[in-house]
PDB file of C-alpha atoms in Angstrom:
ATOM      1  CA  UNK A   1     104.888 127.188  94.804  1.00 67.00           C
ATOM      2  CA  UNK A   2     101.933 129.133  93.194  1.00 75.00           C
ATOM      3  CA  UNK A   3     100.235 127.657  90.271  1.00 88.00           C
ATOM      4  CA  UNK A   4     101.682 130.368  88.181  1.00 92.00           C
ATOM      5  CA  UNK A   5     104.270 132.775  88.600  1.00 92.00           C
ATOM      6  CA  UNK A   6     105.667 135.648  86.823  1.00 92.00           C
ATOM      7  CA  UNK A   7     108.703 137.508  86.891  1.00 75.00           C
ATOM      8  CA  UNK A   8     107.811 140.320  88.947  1.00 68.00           C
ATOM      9  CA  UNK A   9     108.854 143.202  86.907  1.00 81.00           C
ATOM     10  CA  UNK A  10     108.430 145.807  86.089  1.00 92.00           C
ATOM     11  CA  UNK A  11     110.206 145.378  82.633  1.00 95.00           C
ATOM     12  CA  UNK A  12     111.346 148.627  80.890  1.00 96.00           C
ATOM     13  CA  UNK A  13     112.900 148.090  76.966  1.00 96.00           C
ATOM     14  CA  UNK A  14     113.769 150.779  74.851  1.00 97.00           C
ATOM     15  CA  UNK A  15     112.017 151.271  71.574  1.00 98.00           C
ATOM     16  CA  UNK A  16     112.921 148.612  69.275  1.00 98.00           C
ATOM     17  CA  UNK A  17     114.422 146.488  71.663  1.00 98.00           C
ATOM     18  CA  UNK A  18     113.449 142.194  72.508  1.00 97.00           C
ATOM     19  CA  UNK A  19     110.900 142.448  75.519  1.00 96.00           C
ATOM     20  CA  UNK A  20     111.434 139.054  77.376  1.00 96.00           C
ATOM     21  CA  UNK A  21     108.113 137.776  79.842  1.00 96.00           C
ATOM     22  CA  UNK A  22     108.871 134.679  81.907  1.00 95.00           C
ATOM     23  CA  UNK A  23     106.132 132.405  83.829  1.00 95.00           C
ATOM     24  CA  UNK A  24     106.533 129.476  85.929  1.00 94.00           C
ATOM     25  CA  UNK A  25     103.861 126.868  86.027  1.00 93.00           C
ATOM     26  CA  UNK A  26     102.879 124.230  88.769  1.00 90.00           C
ATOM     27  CA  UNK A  27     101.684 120.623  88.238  1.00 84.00           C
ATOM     28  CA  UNK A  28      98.513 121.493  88.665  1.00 82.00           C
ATOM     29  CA  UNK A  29      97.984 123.741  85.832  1.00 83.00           C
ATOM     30  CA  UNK A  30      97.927 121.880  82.408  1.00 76.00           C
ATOM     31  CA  UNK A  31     100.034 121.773  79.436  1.00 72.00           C
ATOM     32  CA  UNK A  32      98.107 124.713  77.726  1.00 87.00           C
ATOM     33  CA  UNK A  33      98.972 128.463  78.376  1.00 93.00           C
ATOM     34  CA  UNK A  34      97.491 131.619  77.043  1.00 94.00           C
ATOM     35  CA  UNK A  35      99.964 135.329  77.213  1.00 96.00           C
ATOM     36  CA  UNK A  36      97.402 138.012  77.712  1.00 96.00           C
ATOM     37  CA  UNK A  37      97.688 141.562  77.451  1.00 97.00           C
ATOM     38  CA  UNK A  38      95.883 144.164  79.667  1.00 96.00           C
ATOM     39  CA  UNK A  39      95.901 148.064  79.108  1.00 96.00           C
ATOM     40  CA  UNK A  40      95.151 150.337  82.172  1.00 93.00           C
ATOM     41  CA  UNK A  41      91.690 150.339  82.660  1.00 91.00           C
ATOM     42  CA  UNK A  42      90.835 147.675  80.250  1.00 95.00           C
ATOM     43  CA  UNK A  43      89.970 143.824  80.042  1.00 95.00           C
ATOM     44  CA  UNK A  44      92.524 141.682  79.310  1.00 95.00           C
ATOM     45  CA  UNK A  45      93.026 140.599  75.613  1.00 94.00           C
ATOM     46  CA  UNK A  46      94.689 137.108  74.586  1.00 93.00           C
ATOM     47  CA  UNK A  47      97.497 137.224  72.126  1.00 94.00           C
ATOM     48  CA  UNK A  48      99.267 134.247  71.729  1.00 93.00           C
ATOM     49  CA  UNK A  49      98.345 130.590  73.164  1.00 92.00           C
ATOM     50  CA  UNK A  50     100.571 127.329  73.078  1.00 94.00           C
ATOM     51  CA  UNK A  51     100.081 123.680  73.883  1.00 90.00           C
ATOM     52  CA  UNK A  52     102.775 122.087  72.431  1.00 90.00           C
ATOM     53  CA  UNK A  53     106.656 122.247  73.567  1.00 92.00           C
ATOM     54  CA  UNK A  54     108.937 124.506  71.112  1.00 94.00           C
ATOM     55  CA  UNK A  55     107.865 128.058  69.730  1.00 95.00           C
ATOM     56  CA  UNK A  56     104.690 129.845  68.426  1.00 96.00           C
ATOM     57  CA  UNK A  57     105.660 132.690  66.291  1.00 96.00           C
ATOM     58  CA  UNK A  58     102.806 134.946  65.446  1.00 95.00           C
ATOM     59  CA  UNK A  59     103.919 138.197  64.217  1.00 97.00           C
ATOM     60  CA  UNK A  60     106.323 140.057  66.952  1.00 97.00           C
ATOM     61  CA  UNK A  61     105.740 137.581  69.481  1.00 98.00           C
ATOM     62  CA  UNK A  62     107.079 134.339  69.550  1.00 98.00           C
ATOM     63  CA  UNK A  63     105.454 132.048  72.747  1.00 97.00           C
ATOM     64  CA  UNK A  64     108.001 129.218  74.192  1.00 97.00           C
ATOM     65  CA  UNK A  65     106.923 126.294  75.880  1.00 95.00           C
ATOM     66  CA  UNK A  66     109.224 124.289  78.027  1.00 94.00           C
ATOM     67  CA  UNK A  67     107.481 121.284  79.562  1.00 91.00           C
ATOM     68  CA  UNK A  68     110.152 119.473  81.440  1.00 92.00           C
ATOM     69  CA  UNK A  69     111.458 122.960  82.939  1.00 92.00           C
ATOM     70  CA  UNK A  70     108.089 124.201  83.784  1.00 93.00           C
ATOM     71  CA  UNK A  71     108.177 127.541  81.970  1.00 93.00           C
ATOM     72  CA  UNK A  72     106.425 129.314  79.388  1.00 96.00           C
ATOM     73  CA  UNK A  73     107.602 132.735  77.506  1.00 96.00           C
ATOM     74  CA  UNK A  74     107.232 135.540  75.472  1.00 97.00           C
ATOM     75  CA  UNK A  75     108.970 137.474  73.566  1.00 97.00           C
ATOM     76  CA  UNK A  76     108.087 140.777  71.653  1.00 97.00           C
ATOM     77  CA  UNK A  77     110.453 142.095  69.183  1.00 98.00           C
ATOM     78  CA  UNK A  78     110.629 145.409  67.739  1.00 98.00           C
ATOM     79  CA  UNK A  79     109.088 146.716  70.516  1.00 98.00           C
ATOM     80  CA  UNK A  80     106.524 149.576  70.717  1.00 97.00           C
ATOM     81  CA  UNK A  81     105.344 152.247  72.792  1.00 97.00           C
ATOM     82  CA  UNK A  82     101.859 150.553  72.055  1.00 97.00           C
ATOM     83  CA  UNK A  83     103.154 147.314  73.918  1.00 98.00           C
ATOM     84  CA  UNK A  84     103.453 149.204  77.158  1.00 97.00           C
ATOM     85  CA  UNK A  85     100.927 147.141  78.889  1.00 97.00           C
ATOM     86  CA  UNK A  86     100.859 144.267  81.341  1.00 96.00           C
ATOM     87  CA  UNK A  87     101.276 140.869  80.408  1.00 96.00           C
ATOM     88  CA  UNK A  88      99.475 138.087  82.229  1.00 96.00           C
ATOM     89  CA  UNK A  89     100.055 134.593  81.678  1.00 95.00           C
ATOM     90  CA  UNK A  90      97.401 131.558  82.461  1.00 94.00           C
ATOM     91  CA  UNK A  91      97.424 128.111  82.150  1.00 92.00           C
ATOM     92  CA  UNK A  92      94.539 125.678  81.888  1.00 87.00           C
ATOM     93  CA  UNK A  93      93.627 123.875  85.326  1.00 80.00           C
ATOM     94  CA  UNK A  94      95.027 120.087  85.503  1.00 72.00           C
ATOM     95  CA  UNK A  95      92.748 116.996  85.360  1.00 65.00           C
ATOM     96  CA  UNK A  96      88.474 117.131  85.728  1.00 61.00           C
ATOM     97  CA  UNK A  97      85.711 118.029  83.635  1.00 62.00           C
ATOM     98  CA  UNK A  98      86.282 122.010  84.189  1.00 64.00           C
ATOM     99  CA  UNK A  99      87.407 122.921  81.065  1.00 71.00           C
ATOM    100  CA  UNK A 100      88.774 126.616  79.869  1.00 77.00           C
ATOM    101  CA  UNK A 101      89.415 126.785  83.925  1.00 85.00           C
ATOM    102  CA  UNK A 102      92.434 128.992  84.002  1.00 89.00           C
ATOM    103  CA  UNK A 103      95.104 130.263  86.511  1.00 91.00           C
ATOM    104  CA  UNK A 104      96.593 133.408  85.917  1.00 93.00           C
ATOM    105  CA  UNK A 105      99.670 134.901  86.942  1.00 93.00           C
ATOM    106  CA  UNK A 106      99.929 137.845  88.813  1.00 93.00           C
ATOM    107  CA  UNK A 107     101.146 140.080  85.523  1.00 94.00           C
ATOM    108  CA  UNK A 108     104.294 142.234  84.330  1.00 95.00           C
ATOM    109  CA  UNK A 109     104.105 145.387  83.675  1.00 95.00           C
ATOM    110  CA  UNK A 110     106.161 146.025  80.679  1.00 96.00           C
ATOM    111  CA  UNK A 111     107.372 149.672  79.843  1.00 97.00           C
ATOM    112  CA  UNK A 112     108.348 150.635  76.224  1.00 98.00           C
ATOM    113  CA  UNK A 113     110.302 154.192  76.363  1.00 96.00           C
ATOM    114  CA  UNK A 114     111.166 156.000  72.791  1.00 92.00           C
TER     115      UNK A 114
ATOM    116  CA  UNK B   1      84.910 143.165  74.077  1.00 48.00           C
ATOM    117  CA  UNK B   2      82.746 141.425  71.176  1.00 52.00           C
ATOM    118  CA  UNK B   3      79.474 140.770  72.275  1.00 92.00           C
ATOM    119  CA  UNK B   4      80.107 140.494  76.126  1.00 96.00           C
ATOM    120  CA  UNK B   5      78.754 143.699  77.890  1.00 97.00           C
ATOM    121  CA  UNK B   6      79.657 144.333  81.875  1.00 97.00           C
ATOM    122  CA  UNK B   7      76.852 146.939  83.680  1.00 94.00           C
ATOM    123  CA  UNK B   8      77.800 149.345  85.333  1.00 94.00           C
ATOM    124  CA  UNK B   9      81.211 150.321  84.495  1.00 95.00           C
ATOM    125  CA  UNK B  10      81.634 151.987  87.661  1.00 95.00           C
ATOM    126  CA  UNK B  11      79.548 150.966  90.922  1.00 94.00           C
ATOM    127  CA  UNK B  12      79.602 152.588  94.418  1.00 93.00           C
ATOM    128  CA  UNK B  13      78.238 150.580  97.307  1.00 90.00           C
ATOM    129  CA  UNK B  14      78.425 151.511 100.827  1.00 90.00           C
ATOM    130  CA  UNK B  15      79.625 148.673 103.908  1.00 88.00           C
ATOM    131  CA  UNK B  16      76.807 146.789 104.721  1.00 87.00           C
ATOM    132  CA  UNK B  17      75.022 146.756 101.359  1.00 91.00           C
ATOM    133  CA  UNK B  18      74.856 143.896  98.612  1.00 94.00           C
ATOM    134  CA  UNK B  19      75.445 144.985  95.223  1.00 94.00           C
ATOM    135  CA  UNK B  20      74.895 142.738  91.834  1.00 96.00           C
ATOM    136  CA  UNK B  21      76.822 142.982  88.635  1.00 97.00           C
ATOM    137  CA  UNK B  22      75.510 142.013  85.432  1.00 97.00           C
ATOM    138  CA  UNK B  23      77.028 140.040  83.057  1.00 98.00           C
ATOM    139  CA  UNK B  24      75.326 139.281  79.281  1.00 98.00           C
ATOM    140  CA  UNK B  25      76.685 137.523  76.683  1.00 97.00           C
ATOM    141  CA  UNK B  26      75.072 137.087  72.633  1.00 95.00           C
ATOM    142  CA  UNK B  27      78.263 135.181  71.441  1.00 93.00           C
ATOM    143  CA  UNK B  28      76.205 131.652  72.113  1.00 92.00           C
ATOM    144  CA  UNK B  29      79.363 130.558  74.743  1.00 92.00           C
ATOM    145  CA  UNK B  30      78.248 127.796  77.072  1.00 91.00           C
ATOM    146  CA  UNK B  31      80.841 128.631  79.935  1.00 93.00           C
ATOM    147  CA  UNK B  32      81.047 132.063  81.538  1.00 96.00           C
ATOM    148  CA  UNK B  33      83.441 133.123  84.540  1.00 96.00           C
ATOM    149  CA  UNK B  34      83.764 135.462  86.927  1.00 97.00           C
ATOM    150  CA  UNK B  35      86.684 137.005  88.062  1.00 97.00           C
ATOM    151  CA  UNK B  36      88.487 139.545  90.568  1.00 97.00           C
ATOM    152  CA  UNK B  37      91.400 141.778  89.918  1.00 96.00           C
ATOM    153  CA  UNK B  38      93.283 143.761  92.784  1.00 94.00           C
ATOM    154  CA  UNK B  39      95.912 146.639  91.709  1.00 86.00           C
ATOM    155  CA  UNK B  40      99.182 144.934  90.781  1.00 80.00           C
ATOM    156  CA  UNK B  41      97.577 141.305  90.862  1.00 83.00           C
ATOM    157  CA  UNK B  42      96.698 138.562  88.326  1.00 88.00           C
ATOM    158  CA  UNK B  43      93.060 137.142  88.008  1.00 94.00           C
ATOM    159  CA  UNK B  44      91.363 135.434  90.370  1.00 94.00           C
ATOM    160  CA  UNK B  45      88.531 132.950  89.826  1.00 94.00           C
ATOM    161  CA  UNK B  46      85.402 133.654  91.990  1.00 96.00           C
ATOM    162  CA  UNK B  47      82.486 131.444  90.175  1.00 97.00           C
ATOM    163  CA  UNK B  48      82.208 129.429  86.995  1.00 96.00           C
ATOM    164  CA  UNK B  49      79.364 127.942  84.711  1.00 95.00           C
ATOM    165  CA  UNK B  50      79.925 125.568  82.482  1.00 92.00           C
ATOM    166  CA  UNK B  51      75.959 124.807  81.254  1.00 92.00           C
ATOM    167  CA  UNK B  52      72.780 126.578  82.597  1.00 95.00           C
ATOM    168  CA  UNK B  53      71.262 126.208  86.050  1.00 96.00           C
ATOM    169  CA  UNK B  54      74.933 125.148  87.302  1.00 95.00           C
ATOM    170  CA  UNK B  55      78.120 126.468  88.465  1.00 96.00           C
ATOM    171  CA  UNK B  56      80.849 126.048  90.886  1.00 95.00           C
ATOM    172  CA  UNK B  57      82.884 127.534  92.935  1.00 95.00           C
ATOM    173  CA  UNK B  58      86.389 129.105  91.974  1.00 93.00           C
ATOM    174  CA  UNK B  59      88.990 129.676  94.528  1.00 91.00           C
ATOM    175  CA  UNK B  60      87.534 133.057  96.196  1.00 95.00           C
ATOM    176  CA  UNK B  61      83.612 132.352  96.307  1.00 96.00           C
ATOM    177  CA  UNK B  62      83.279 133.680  99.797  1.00 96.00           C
ATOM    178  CA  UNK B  63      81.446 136.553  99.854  1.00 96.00           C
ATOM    179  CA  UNK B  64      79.740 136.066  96.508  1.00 97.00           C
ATOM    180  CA  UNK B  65      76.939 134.140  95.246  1.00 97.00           C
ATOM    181  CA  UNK B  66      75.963 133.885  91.036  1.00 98.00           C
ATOM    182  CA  UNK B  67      73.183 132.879  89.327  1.00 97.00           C
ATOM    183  CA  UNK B  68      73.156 130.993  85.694  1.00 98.00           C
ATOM    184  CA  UNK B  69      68.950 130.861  84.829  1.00 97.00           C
ATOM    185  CA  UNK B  70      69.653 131.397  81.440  1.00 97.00           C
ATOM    186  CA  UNK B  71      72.957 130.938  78.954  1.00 96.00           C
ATOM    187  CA  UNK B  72      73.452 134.567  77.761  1.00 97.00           C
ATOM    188  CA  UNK B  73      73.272 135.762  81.339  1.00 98.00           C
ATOM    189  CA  UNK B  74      75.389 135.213  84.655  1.00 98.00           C
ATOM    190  CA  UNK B  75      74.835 138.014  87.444  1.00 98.00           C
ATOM    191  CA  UNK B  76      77.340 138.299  90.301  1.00 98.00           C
ATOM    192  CA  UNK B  77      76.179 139.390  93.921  1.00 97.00           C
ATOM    193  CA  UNK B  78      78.834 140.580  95.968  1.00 96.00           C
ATOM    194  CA  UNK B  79      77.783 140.153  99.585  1.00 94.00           C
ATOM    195  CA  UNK B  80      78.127 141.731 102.809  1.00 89.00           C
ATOM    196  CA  UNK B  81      79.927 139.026 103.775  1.00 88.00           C
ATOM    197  CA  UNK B  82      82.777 140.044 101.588  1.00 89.00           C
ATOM    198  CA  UNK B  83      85.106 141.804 103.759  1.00 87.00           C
ATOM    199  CA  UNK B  84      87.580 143.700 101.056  1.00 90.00           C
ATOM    200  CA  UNK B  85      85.222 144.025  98.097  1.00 93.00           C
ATOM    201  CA  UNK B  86      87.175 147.058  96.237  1.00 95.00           C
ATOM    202  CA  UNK B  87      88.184 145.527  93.114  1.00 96.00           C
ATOM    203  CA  UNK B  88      88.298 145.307  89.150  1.00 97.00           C
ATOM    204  CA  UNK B  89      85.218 142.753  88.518  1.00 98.00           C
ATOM    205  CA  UNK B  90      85.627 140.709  84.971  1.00 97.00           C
ATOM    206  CA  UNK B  91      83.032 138.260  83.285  1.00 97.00           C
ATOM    207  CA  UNK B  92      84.785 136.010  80.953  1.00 96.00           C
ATOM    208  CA  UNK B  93      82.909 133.618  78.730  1.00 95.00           C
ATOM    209  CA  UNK B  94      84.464 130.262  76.543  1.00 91.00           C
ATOM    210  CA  UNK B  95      83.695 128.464  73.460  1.00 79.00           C
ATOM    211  CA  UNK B  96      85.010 124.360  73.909  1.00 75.00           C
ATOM    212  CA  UNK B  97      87.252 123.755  71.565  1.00 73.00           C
ATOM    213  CA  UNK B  98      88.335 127.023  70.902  1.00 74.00           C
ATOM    214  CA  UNK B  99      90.390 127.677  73.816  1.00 75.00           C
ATOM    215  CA  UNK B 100      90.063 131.099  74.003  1.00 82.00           C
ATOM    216  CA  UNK B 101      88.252 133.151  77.237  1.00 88.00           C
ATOM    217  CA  UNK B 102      86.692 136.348  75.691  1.00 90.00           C
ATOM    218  CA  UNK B 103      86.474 138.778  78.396  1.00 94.00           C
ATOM    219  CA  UNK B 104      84.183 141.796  79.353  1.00 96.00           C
ATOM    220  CA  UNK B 105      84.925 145.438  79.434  1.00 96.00           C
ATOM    221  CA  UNK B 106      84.671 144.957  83.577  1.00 97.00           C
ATOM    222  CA  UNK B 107      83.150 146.523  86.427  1.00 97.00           C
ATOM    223  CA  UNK B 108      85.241 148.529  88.846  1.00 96.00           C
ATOM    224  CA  UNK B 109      82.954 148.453  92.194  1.00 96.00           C
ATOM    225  CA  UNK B 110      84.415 150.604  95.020  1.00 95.00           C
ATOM    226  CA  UNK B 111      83.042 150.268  98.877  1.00 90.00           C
ATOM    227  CA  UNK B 112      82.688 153.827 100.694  1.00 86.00           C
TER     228      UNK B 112
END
């Protein structure tokens, strides 16, 4: 199993619609995860981290965090044209004194038509 | 970006040659990482620094070799050695106990 793994996508949503992003996690990644977004071109920017199990709402996007099941996801409501970018989801590396260490997934591209 | 500049944007480097990319930092971040991005893929960690005059290796060092001599600086040499080195090159630095990796605008380095 890889350390992290996205759905593979890619996701298209009409305008307005719930985007959903999944991610899988390993034991060897840590209980905290980061959803980043990444335009074409451009350096990925972080938009919503969670460490604890439950939901993160901040804005649009709501994070979910479920330990015992291993997953972690977002979701983007009201979805915009401006979303349309891929999504990449890390967690932190397990254990040891390498902290901020992170494991990325390998991204969804996510496709928001008018 | 904020206060994390990646030179050059674009670099061109011929088989054969070794090529460095610089990474600078003024945000006062004692960890800064390195990282390679293939088309369709996630990130990949090549080297890390946690304090000056140390770092590690991530999980694709071959090929590469850094440099930490000072904190606001960590240069990346791509190699000969590496045998694919056409990629999307980001430097990534962290505060502790902020949790958050800021990351560069990236260098995208092709081999002729």
């Amino acid at each position: 199993q890889k350390e992290v793994e996205q759905n593979s996508g890619p996701l298209s949503v009409p305008e307005g619609a719930i985007a959903s992003l999944n991610c899988t996690y390993s034991d060897r990644v840590s209980q905290s995860f980061f959803w980043y977004r990444q335009y074409s071109g451009k350096s990925p920017e972080l938009i919503m981290s969670i460490y604890s199990n439950g939901d993160k709402e901040d804005g649009r996007f709501t994070a979910q965090l479920n330990k015992a099941s291993q997953y972690v996801s977002l979701l983007i409501r009201d979805s915009q044209p401006s979303d349309s970018a891929t999504y990449l989801c890390a967690g932190e590396n397990a254990g040891g004194t390498s902290y901020g260490k992170l494991t990325f997934g390998q991204g969804t591209i996510l496709t928001v038509h008018p | 970006d904020g206060g994390i500049t990646q030179s050059p944007k674009y670099l061109f480097r011929k088989e054969g040659q070794n090529v460095t990319l610089s990474c600078e930092q003024n945000l006062n971040h004692d960890a800064m990482y390195w990282y390679r991005q293939d088309p369709g893929q996630g990130l990949r960690l090549i080297y890390y620094s946690q304090i000056v005059n140390d770092f590690q290796k991530g999980d694709i060092a071959e090929g590469y070799s850094v440099s930490r001599e000072k904190k606001e600086s960590f240069p990346l040499t791509v190699t000969s050695a590496q045998k694919n080195p056409t990629a999307f090159y980001l430097c990534a630095t962290y505060l502790q106990y902020t949790d958050t990796q800021y990351f560069g605008p990236g260098t995208r380095l092709t081999v002729l």
